[in-house]
mmCIF file of C-alpha atoms in Angstrom:
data_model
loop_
_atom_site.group_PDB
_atom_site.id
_atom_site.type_symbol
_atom_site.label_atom_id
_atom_site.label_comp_id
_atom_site.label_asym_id
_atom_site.label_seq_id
_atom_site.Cartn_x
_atom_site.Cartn_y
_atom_site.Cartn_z
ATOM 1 C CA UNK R 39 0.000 0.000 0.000
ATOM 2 C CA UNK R 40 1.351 3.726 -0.424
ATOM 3 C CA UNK R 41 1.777 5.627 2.755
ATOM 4 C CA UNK R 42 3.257 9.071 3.749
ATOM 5 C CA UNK R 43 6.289 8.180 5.690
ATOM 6 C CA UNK R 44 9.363 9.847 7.374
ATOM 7 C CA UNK R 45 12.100 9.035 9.357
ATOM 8 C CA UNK R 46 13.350 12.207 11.077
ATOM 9 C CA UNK R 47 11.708 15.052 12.529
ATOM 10 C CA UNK R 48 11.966 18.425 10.144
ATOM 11 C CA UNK R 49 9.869 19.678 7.721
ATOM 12 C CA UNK R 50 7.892 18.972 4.625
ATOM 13 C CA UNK R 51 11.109 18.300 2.911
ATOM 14 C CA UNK R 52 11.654 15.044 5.370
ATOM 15 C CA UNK R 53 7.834 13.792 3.999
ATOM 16 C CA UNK R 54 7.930 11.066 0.987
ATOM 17 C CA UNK R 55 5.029 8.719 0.013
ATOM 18 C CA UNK R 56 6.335 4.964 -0.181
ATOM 19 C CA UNK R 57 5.182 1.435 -0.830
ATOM 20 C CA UNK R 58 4.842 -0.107 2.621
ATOM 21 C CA UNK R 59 3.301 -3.729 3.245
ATOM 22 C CA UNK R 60 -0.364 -3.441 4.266
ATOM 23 C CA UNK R 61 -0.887 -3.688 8.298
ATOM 24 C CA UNK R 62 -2.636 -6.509 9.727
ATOM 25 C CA UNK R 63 -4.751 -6.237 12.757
ATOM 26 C CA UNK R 64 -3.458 -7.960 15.778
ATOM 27 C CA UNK R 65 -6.062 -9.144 18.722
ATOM 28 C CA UNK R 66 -7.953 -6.207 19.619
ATOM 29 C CA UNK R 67 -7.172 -4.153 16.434
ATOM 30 C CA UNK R 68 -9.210 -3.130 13.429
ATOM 31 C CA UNK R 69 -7.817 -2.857 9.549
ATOM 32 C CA UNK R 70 -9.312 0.630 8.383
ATOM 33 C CA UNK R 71 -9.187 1.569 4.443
ATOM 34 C CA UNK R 72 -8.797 5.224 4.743
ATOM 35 C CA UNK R 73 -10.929 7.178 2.555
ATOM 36 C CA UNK R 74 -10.493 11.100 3.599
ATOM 37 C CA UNK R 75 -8.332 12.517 6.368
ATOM 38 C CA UNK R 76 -7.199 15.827 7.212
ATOM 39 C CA UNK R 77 -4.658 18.202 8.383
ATOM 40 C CA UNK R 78 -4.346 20.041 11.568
ATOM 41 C CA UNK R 79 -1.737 22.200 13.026
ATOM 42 C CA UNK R 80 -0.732 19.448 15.321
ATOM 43 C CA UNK R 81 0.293 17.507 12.471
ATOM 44 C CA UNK R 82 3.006 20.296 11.881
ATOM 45 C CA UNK R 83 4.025 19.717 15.652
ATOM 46 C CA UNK R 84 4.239 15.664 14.814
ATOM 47 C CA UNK R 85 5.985 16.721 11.717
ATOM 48 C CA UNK R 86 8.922 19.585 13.403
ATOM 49 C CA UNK R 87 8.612 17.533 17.009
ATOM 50 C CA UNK R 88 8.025 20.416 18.530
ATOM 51 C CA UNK R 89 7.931 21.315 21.494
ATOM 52 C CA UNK R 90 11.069 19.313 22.260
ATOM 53 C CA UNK R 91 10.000 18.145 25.615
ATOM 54 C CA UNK R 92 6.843 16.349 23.646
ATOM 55 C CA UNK R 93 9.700 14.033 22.130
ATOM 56 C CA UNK R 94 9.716 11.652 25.169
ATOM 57 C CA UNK R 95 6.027 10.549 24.509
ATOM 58 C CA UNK R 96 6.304 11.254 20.710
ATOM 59 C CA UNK R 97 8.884 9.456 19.904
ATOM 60 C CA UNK R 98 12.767 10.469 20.242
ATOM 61 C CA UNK R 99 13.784 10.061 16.476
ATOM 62 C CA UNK R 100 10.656 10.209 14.820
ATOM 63 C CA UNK R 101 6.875 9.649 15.512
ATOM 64 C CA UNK R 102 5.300 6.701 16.539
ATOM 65 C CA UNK R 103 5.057 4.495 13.689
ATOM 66 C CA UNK R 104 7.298 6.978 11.109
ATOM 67 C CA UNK R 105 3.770 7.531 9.337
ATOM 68 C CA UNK R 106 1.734 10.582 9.517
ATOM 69 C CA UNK R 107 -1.772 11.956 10.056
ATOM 70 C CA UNK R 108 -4.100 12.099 12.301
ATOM 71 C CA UNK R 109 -8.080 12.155 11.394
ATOM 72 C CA UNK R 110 -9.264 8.854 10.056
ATOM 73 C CA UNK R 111 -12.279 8.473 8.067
ATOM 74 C CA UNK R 112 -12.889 5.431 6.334
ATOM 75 C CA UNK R 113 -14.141 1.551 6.254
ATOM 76 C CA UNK R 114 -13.314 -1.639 8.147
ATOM 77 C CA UNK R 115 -11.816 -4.056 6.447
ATOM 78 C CA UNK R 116 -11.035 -6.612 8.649
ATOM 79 C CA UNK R 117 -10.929 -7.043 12.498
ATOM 80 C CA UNK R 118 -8.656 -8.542 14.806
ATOM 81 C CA UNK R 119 -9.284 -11.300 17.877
ATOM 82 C CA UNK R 120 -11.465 -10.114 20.354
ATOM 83 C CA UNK R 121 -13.020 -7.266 18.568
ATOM 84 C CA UNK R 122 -16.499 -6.909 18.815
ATOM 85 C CA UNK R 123 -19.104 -4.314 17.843
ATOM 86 C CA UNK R 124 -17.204 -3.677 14.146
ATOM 87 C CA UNK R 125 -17.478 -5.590 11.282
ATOM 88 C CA UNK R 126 -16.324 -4.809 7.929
ATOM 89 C CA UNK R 127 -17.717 -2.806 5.461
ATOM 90 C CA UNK R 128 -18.558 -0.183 8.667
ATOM 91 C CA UNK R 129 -17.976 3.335 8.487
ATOM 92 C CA UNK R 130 -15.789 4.470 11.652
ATOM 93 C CA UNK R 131 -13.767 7.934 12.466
ATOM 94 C CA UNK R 132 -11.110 8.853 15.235
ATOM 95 C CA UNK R 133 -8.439 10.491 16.055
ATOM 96 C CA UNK R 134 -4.990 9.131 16.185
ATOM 97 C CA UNK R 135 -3.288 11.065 17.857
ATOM 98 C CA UNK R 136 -2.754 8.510 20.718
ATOM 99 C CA UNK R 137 -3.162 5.983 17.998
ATOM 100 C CA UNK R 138 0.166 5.854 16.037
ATOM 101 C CA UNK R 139 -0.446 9.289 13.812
ATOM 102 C CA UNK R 140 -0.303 7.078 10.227
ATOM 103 C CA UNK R 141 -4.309 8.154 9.236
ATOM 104 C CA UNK R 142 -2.286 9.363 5.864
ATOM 105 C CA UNK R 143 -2.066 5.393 3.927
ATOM 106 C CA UNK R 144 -4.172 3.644 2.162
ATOM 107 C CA UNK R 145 -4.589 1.422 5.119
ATOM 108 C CA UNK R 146 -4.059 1.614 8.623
ATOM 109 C CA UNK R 147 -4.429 -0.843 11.852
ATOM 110 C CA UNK R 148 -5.971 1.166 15.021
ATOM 111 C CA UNK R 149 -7.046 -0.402 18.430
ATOM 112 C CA UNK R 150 -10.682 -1.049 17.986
ATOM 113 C CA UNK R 151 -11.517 1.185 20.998
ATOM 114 C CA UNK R 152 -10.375 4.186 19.014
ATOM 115 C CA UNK R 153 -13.292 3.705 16.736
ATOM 116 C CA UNK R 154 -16.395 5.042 16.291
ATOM 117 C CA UNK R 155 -19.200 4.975 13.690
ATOM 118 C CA UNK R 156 -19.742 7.955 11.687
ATOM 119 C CA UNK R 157 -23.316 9.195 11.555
ATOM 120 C CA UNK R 158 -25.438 8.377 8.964
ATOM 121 C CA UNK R 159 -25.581 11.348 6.525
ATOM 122 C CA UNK R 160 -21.940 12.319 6.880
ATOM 123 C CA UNK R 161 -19.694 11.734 3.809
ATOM 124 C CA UNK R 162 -16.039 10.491 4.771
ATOM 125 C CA UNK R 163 -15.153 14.349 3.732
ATOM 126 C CA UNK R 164 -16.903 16.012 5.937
ATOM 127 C CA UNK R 165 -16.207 13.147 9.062
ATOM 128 C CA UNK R 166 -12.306 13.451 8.339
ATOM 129 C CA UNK R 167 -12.425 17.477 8.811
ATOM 130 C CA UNK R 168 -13.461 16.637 12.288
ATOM 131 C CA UNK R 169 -11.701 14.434 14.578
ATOM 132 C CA UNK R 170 -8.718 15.968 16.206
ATOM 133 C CA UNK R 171 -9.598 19.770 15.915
ATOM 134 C CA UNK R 172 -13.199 19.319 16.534
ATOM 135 C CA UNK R 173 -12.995 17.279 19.707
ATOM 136 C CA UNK R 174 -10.354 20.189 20.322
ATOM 137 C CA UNK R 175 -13.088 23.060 19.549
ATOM 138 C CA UNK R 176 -15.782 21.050 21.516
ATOM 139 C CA UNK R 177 -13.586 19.771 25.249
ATOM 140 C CA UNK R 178 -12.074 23.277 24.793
ATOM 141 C CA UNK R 179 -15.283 24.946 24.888
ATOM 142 C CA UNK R 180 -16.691 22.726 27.743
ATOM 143 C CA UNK R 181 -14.603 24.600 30.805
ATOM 144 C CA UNK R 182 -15.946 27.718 29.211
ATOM 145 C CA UNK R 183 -19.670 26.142 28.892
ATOM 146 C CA UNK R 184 -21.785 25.715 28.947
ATOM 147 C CA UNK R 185 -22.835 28.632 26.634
ATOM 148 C CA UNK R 186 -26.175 30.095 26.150
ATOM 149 C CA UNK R 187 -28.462 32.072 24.083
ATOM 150 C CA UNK R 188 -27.262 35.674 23.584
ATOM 151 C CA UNK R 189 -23.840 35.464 25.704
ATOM 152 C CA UNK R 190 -20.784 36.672 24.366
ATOM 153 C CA UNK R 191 -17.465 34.631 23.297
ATOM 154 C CA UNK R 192 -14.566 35.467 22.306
ATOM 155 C CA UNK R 193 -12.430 33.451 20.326
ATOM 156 C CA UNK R 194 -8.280 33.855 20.247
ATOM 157 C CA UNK R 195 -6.838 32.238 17.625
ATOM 158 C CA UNK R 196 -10.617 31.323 15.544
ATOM 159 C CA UNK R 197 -8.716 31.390 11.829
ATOM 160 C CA UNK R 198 -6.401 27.845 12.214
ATOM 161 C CA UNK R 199 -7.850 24.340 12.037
ATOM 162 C CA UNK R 200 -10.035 24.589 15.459
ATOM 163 C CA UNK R 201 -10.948 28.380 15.321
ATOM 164 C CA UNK R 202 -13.723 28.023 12.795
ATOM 165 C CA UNK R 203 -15.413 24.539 14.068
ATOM 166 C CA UNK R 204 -15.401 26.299 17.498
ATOM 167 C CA UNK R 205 -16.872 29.690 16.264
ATOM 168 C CA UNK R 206 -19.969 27.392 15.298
ATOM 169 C CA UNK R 207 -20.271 25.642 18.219
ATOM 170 C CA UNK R 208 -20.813 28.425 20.013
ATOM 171 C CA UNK R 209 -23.032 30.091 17.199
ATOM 172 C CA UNK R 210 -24.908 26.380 17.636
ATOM 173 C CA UNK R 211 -25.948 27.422 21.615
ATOM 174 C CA UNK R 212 -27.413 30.861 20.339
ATOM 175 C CA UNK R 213 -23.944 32.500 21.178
ATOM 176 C CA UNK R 214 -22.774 36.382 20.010
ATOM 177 C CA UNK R 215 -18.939 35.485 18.676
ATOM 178 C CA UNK R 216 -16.374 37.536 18.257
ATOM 179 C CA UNK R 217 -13.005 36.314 16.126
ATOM 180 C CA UNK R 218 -9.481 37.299 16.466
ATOM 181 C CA UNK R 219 -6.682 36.291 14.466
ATOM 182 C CA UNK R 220 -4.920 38.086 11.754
ATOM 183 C CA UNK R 221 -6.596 40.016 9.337
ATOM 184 C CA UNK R 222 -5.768 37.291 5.928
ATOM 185 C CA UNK R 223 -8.271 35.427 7.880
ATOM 186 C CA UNK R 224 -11.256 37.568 8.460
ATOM 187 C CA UNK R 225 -13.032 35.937 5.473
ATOM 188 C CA UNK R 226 -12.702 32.544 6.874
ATOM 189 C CA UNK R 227 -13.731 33.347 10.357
ATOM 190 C CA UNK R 228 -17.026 35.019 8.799
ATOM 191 C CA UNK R 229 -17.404 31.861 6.826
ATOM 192 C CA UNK R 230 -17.587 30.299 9.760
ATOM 193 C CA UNK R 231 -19.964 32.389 11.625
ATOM 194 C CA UNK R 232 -18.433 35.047 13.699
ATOM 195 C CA UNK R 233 -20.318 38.516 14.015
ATOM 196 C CA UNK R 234 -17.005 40.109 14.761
ATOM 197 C CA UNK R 235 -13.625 39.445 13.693
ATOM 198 C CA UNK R 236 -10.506 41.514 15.216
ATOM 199 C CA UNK R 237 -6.781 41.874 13.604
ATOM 200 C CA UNK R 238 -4.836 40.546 16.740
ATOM 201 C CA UNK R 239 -2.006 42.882 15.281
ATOM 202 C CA UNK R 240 -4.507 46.214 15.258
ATOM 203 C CA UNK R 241 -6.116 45.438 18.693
ATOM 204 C CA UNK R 242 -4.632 44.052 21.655
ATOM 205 C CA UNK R 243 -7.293 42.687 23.112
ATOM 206 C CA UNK R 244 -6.769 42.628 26.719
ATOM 207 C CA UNK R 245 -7.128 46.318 26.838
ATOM 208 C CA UNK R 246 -9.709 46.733 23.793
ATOM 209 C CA UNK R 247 -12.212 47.607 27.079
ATOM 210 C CA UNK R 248 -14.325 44.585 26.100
ATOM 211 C CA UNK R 249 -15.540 42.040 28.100
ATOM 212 C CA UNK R 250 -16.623 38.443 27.469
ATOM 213 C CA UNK R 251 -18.973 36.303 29.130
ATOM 214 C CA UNK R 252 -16.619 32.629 27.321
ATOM 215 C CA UNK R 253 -13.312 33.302 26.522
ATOM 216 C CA UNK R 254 -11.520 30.350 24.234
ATOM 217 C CA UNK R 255 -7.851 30.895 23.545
ATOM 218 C CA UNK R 256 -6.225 28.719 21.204
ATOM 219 C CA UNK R 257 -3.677 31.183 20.346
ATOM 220 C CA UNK R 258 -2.004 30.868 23.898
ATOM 221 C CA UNK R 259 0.038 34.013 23.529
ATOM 222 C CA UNK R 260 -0.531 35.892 27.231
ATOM 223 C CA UNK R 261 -0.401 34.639 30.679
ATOM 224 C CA UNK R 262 -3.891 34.700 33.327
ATOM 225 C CA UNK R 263 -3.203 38.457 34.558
ATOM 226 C CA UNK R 264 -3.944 39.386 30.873
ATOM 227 C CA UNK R 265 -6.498 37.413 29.739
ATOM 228 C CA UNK R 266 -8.876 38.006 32.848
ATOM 229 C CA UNK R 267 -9.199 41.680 31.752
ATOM 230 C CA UNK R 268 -10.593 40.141 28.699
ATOM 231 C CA UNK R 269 -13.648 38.573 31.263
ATOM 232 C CA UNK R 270 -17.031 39.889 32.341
ATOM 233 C CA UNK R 271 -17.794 39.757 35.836
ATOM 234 C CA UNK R 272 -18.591 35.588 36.245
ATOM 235 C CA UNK R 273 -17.065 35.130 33.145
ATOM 236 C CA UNK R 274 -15.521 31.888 32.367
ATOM 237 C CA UNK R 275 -11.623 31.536 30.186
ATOM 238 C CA UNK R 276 -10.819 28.050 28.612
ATOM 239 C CA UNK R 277 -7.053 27.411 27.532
ATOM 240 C CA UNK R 278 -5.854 25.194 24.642
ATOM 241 C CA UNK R 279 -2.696 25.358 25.685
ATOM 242 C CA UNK R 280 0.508 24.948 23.349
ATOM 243 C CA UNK R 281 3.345 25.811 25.900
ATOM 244 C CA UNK R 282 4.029 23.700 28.707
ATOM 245 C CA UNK R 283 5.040 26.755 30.432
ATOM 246 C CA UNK R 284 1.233 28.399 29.718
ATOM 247 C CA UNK R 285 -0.343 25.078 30.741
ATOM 248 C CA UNK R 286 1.225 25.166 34.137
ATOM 249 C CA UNK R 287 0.401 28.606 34.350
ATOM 250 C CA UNK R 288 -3.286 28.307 34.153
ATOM 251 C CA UNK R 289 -3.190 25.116 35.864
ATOM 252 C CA UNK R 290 -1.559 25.956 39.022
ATOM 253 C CA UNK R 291 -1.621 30.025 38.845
ATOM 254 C CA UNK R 292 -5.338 30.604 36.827
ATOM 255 C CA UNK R 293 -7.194 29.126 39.613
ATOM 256 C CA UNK R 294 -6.474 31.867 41.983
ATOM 257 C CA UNK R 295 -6.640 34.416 39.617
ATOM 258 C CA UNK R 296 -10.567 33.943 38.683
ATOM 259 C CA UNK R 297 -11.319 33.507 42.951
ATOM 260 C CA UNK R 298 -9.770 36.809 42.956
ATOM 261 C CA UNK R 299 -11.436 38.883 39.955
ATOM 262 C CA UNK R 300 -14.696 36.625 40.180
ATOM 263 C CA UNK R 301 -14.275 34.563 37.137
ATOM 264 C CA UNK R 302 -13.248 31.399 36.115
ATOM 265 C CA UNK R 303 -9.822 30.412 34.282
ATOM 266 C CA UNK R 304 -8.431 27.528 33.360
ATOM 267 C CA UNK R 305 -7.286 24.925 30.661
ATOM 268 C CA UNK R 306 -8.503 22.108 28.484
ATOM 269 C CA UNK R 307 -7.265 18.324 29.350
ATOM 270 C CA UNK R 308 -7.792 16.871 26.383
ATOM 271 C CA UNK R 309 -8.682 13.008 26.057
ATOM 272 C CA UNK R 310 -8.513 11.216 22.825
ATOM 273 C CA UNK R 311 -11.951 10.322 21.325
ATOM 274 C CA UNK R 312 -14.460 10.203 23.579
ATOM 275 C CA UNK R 313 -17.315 8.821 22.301
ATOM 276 C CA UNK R 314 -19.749 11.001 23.488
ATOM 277 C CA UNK R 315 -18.284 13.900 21.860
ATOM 278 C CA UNK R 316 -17.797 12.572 18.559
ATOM 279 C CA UNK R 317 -21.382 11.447 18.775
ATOM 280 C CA UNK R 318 -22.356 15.114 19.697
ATOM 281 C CA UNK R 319 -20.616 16.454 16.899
ATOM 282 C CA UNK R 320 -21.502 13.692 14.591
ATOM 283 C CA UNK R 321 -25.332 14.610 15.317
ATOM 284 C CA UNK R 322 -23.912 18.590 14.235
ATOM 285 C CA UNK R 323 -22.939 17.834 11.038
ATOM 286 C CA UNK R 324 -25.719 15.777 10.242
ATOM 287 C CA UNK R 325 -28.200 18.332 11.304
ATOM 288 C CA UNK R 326 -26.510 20.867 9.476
ATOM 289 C CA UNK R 327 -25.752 23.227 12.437
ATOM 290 C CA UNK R 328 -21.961 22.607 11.869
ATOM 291 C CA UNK R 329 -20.699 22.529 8.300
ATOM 292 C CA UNK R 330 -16.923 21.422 7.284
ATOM 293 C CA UNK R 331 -14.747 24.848 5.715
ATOM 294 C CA UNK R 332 -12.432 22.758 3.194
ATOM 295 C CA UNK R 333 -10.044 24.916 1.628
ATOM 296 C CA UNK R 334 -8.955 22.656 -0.695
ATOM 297 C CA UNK R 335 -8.188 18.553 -1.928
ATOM 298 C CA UNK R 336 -5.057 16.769 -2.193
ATOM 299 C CA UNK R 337 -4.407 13.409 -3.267
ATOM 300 C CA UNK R 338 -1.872 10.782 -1.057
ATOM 301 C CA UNK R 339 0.591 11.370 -3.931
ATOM 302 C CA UNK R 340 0.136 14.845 -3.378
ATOM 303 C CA UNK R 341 0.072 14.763 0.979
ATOM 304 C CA UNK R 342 3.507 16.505 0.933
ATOM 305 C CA UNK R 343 2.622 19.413 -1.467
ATOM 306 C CA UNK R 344 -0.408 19.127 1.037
ATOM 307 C CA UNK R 345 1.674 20.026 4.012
ATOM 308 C CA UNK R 346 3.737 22.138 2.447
ATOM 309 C CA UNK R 347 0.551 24.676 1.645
ATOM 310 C CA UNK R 348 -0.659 24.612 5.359
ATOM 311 C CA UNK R 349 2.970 25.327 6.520
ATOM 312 C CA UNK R 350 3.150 27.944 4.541
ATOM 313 C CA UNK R 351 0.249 29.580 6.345
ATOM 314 C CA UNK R 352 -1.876 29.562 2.926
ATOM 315 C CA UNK R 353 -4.895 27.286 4.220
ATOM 316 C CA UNK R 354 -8.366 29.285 4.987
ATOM 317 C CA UNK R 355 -10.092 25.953 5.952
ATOM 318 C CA UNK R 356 -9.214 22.500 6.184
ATOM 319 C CA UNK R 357 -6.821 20.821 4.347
ATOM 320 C CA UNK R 358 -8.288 17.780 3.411
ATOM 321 C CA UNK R 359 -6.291 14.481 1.778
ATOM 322 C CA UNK R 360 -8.082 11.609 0.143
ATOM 323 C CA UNK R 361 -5.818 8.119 -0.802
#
């Protein structure tokens, strides 16, 4: 089968699609034929290794399995010993982050545990735009939530790969959102939803004299002091954090900051494909409510050129890739 493989960290240049022998699943495992993934600025982390520190878990060398990508979408071929609740032919998505990274092949082997069946209604396209920066957007949004009708979020960071799923989340609970990222991206974060969108290089934000009722940061560029001017009083600030150094700051500092001021700040822990959520944002893109922002198609030959473009800082959407 043809794969996207590497075996160093770096960038694009260390990508190259090869002829690999197909997986087989071992007892508990489940052979997936891929048939649309996607990328996501974590992918670029896998890809540089960055930060350094995430080496020890990533992998020292190289990631996990030397493959790449990390939303599945596709069918089950075959399942392994013990497996129960798949069979083939079934239509299954996850996120593999925790799952070896190699979503970008023709095939790949995941623990069946990892799986989950896509709504009906939902093409593979649409399911592969969603895994790891849509359970991002959605346990993100939860310390912040829940959200109601008429409240007022602000989004940090809303024009990357999770900006624009969560700007329609919180459009979804009746929400007022405002966008900030640079201004390449204002068309993208309209696209998307927001009623606002703010140049982060115009308006520094935590003294713009606003204030927010949900704050969701996924730029993570200023420490708790900042961000809590950004808060109404009772307001509530949600972290995706891409620093160790920020994560321990709201963890262990952000706490005491909202007692003090009378909101509440802290950050996402993320856990890898809960089923509940993907089944709450499975039922969102079959209703409609939340609609994929592709900004454009790549074959597997073409996965490098693929990354490439999103390094580059071109993509207003998802980048999707289809074997």
């Amino acid at each position: 089968m043809r794969a996207l493989q590497r075996e160093r960290y770096g960038g694009p240049e260390v990508l190259a699609v090869r002829e690999v022998a197909t997986p087989r699943p071992g007892p508990g495992q489940a052979l997936v034929r891929v048939r649309a993934s996607s990328l996501n600025t974590a992918d670029l982390d896998l890809l540089y290794g960055r930060p350094r520190i995430a080496r020890i878990g990533y992998g020292l060398r190289r990631g996990q399995s030397g493959g790449m990508g990390l939303d599945l979408a596709g069918e089950v071929v075959e399942v392994g010993e013990g497996v129960t609740g798949l069979r083939p032919g079934g239509r299954v998505w996850a996120d593999l982050f925790d799952q070896g990274h190699a979503a970008l092949a023709e095939y790949v082997c995941v623990s069946a545990v990892a799986l989950h069946p896509i709504p009906d209604g939902v093409s593979f396209a649409d399911a592969a735009t969603v895994p790891h920066s849509g359970l991002l957007a959605l346990q993100g949004l939860k310390p912040a939530g829940p959200i109601g009708p008429g409240e007022r979020v602000l989004i940090n960071g809303a024009g990357g790969c999770v900006g624009p799923l969560a700007i329609q989340l919180a459009k979804a609970r009746g929400a007022h959102v405002t966008g900030v990222d640079e201004s390449a991206k204002f068309d993208l974060m309209r696209a998307a939803g927001a009623d606002e969108v703010v140049d982060y290089a115009a308006v520094d934000i935590t003294r713009w004299g606003r204030r927010f009722d949900a704050v969701l940061d996924i730029a993570d560029t200023r420490g708790p002091l900042a961000m809590r001017r950004c808060l109404a009083p009772g307001g509530r600030y949600s972290l995706i954090a891409r620093r160790l150094g920020s994560f321990a700051s709201y963890v262990l500092f952000a706490p005491l900051v909202g007692r003090l001021t009378g909101t509440r700040m802290g950050t996402m822990f993320w856990k890898p494909n809960p089923a509940e959520y993907l089944a709450e944002f499975g039922a969102l893109l079959a209703s409609g409510a939340v609609r994929p922002i592709v900004d454009s198609t790549w074959s597997l030959e073409n996965a490098v050129a693929a990354f490439e473009h999103l390094d580059a800082g071109r993509a207003r959407g998802k980048v999707l890739v289809v074997p």
